[in-house]
Short mmCIF file of C-alpha atoms and ligand atoms in Angstrom, two decimals:
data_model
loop_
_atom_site.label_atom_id
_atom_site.label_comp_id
_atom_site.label_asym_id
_atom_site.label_seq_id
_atom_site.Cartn_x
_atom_site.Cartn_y
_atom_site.Cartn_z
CA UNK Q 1 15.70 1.96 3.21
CA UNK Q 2 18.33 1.95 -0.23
CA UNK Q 3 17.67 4.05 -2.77
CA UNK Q 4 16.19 1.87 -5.61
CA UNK Q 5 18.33 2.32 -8.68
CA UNK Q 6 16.55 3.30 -12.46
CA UNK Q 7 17.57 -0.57 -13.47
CA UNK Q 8 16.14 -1.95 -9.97
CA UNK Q 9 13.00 -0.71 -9.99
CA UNK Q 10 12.00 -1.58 -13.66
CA UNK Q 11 13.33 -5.34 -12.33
CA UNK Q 12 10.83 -5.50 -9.80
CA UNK Q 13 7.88 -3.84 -12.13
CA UNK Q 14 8.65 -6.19 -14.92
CA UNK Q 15 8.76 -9.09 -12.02
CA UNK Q 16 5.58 -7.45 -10.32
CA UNK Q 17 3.81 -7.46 -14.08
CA UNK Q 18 2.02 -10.83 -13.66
CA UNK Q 19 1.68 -10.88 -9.79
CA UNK Q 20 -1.90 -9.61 -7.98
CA UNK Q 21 -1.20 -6.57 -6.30
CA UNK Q 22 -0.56 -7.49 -3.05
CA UNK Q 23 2.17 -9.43 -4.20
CA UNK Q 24 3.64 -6.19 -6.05
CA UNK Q 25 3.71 -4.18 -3.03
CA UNK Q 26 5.90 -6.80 -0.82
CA UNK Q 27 8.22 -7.22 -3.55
CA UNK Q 28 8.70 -3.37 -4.01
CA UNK Q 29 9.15 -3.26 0.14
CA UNK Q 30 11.57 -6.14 -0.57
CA UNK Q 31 13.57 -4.21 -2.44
CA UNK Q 32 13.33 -1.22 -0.72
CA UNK Q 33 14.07 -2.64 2.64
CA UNK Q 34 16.98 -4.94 1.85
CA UNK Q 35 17.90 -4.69 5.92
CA UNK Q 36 14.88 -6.56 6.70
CA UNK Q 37 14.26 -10.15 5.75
CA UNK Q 38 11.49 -10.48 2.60
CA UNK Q 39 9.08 -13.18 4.70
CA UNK Q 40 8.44 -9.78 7.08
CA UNK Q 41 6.48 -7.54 5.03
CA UNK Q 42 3.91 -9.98 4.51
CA UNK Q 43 3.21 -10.84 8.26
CA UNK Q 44 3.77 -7.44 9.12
CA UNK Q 45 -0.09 -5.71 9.86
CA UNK Q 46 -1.45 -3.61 7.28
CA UNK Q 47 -0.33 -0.47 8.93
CA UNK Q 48 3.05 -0.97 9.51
CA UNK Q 49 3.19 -2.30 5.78
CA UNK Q 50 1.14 0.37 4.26
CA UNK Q 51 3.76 3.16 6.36
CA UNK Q 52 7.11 2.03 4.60
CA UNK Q 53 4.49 2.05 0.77
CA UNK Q 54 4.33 5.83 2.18
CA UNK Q 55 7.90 5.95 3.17
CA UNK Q 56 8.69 4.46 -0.38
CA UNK Q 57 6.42 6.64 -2.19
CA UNK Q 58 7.70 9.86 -0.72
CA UNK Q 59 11.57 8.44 -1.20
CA UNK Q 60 10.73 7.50 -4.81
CA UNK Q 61 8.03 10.38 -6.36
CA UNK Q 62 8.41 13.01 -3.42
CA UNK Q 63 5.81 14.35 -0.77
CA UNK Q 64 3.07 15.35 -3.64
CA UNK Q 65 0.65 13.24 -4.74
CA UNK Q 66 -2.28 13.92 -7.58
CA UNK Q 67 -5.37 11.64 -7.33
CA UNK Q 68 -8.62 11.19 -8.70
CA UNK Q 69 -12.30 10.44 -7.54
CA UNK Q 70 -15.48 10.25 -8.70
CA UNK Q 71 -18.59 11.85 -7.04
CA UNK Q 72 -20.86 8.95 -5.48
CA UNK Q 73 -23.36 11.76 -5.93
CA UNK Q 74 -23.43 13.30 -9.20
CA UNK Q 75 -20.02 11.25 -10.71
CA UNK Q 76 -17.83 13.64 -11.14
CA UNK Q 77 -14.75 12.99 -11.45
CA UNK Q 78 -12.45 15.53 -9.58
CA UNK Q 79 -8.74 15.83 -8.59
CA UNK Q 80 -7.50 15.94 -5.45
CA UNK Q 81 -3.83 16.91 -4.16
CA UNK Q 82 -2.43 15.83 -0.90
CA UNK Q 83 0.79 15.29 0.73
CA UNK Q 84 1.86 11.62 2.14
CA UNK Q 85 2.85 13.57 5.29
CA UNK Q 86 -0.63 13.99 5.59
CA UNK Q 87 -1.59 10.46 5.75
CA UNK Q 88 1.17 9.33 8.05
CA UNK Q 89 -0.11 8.60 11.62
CA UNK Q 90 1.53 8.64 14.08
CA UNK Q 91 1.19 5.26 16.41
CA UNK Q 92 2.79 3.78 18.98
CA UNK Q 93 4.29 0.68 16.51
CA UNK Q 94 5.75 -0.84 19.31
CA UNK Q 95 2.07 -2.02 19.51
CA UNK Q 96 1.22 -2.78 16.54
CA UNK Q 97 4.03 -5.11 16.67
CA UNK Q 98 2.75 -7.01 19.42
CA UNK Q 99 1.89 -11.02 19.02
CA UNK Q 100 -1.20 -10.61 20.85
CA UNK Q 101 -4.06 -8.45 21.94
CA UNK Q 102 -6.86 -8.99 24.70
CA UNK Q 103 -10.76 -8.15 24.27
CA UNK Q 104 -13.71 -8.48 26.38
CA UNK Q 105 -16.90 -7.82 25.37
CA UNK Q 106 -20.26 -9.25 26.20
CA UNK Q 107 -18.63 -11.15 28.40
CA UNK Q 108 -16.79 -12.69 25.89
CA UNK Q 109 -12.83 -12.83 26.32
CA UNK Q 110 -10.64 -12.86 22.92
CA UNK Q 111 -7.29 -13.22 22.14
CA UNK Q 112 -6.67 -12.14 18.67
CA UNK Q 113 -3.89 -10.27 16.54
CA UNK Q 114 -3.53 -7.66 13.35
CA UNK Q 115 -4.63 -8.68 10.20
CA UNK Q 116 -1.36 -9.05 8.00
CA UNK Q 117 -0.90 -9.25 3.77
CA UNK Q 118 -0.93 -13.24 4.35
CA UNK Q 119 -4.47 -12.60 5.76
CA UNK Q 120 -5.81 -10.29 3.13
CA UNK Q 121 -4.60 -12.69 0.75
CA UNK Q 122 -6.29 -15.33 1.96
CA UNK Q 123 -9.78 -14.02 2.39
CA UNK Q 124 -9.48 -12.79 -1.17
CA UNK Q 125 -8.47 -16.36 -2.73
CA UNK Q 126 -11.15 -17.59 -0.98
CA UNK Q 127 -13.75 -15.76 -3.62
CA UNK Q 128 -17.20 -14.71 -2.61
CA UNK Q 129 -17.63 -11.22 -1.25
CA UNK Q 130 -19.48 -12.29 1.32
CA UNK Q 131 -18.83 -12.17 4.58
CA UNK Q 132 -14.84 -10.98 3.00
CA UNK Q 133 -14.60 -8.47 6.31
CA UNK Q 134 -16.00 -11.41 8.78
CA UNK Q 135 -13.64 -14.00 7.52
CA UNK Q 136 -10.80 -11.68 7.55
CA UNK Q 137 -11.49 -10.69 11.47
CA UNK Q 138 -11.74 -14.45 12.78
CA UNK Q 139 -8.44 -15.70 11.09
CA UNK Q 140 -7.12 -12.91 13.39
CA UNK Q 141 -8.77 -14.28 16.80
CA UNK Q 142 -6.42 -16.52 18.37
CA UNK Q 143 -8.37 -17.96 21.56
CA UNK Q 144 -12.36 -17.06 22.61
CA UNK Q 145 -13.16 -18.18 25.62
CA UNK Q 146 -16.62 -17.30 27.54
CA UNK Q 147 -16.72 -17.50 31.93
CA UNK Q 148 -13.24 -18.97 31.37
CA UNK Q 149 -14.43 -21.86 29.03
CA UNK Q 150 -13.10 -22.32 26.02
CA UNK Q 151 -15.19 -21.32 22.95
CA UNK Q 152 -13.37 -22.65 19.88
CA UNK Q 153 -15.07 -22.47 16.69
CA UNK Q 154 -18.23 -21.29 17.94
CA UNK Q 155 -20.18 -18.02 15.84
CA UNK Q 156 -19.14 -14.92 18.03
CA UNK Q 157 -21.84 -12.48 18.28
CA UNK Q 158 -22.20 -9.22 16.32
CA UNK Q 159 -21.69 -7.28 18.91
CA UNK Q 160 -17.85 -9.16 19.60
CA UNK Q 161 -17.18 -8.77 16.40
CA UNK Q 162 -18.15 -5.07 16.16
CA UNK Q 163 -16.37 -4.75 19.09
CA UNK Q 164 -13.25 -6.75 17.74
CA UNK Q 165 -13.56 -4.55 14.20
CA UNK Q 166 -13.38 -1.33 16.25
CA UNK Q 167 -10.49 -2.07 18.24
CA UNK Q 168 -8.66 -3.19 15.17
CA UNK Q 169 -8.90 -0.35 13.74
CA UNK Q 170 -7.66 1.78 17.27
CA UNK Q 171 -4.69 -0.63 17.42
CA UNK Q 172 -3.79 0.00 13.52
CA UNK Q 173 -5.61 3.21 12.53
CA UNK Q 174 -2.67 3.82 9.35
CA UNK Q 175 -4.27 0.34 7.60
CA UNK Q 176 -7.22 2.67 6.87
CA UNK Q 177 -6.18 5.81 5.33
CA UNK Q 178 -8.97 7.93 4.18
CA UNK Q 179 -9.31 11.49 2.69
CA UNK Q 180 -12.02 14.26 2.64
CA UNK Q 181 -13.69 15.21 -0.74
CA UNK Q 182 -16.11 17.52 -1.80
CA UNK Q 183 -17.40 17.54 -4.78
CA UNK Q 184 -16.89 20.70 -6.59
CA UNK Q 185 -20.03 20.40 -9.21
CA UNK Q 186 -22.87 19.17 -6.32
CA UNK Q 187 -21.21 19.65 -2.98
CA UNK Q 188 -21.52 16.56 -2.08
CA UNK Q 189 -18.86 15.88 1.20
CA UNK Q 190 -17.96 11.99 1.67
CA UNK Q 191 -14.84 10.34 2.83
CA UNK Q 192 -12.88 8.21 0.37
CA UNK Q 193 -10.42 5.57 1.21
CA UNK Q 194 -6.67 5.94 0.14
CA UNK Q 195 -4.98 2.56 -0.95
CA UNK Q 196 -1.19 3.32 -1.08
CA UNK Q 197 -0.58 0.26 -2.68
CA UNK Q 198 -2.45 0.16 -6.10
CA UNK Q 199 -1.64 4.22 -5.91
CA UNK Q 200 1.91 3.27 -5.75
CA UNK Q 201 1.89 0.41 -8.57
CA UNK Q 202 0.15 2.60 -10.83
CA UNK Q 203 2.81 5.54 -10.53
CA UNK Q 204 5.42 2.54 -11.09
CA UNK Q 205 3.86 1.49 -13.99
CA UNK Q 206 3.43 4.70 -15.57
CA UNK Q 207 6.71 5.93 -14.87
CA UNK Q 208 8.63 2.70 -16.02
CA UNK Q 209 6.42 3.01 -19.38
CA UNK Q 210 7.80 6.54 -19.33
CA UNK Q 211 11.26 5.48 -19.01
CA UNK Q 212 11.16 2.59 -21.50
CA UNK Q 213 10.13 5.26 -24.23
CA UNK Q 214 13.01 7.20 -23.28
CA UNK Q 215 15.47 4.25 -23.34
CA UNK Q 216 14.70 3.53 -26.83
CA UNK Q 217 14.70 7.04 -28.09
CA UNK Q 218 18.39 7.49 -26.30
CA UNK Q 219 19.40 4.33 -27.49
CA UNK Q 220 18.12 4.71 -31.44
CA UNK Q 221 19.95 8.47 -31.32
CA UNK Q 222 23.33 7.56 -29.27
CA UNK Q 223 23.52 4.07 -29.76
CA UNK Q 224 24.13 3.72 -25.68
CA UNK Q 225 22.97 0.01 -23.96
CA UNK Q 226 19.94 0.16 -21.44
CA UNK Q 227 22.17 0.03 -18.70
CA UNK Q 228 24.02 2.95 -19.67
CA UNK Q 229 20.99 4.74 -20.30
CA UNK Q 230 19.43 3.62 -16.84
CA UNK Q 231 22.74 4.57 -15.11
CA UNK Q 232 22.64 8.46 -16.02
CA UNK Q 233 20.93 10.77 -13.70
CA UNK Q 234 17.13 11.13 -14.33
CA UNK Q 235 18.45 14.95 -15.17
CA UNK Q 236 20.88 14.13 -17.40
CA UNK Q 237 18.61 11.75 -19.34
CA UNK Q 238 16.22 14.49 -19.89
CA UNK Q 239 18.79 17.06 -21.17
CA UNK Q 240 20.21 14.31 -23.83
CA UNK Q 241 16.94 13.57 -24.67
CA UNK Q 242 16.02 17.18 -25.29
CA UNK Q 243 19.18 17.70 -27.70
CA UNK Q 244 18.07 14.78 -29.83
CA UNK Q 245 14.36 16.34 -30.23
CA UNK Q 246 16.03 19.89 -31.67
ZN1 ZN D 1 -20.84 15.73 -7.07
#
């Protein structure tokens, strides 16, 4: 991983501004992972790609994060602090890496792999949220066969596919990061999912609106370029900034 600069990571926000989401977070990994070739991230599974948004996260903001939810109970909204340590698991990637995976079930026998970015994408541009999970789990099954005969393009039971869902899931547990809340006002206990990404994008946004501001305030008192300004420390920016304000 390189250490974004001040100037390269409002490049890739103001290129991420008009791109869906998904195409924000490969472009910051991208970036961030110059070693590894840009086509990767995308047909990487969710897991491996939502580990290096944690990775990221922790390299740009720190281990600390702040987040909100509201109470499906009473709607509350509460905070909620965490570490990204804390939502790093531990897997053997070697696996998820793998082309392939076997199932049987119901004496079905499927050859599928991990849903990637390209997948996601996919399922969403198709519209409808019907079925969204469904579609997303048979563009992943490479080969069903039943008693050794082929089953191409044949409905696969619910039962497969619950099967299918569950192992998924086992084989990349870190696409599905999920926290424990209580509710502080009803008591209400539930367990809310964690998307790194959009969490991510909106700490990028706010802290490159943050930055902008400060650019122009520099710049109006010192007369100094943007680049100048972006190439100063993030603590000498704030102590220049704080001997224009007295
Ligand atoms: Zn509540």
């Amino acid at each position: 991983m390189t250490i974004l600069g001040a100037e390269q990571l409002l490049n890739v926000w103001e290129q991420g501004l008009n791109q869906p989401l998904l195409q924000r977070a490969l472009m910051l990994l991208a970036a961030a992972f110059p070693e590894r070739s840009a086509g990767a991230f995308a047909t990487m599974s969710i897991g491996e790609r939502d580990f290096l948004l944690l990775q990221l996260r922790e390299r740009l903001f720190g281990q600390h994060l702040s987040n909100t939810a509201v109470c499906p109970q009473c709607d509350e909204r509460i905070e909620w602090q965490s570490r990204i340590a804390d939502f790093v698991i531990e897997t053997n990637s070697g696996e998820a890496k793998a082309a392939g995976f076997e199932l049987q079930a119901e004496g079905y026998q499927l050859r599928f792999r991990l849903p990637n970015s390209l997948d996601v994408a996919a399922v969403a541009n198709a519209g409808g949220a019907e079925n969204t999970a469904q579609q997303l789990l048979l563009r992943c099954v490479l080969e069903v066969k039943r008693g050794g005969v082929s089953r191409a393009n044949q409905p696969l039971p619910e039962g497969v596919m619950q099967a299918l869902t569950e192992r998924i899931e086992s084989l990349d547990p870190q696409a599905d990061i999920r926290i424990n809340l209580t509710c502080p006002g009803c008591g209400h206990s539930w367990c809310a999912l964690f998307d790194i990404a959009s969490f991510l994008w909106a700490e990028i946004n706010g802290w490159a609106e943050r930055t902008l501001q400060m650019v122009y305030r520099l710049a109006a008192a010192y007369g100094w370029s943007e680049r100048e300004i972006l190439n100063l420390s993030p603590v000498r920016r704030q102590l220049y900034l704080g001997m224009v304000a007295r």
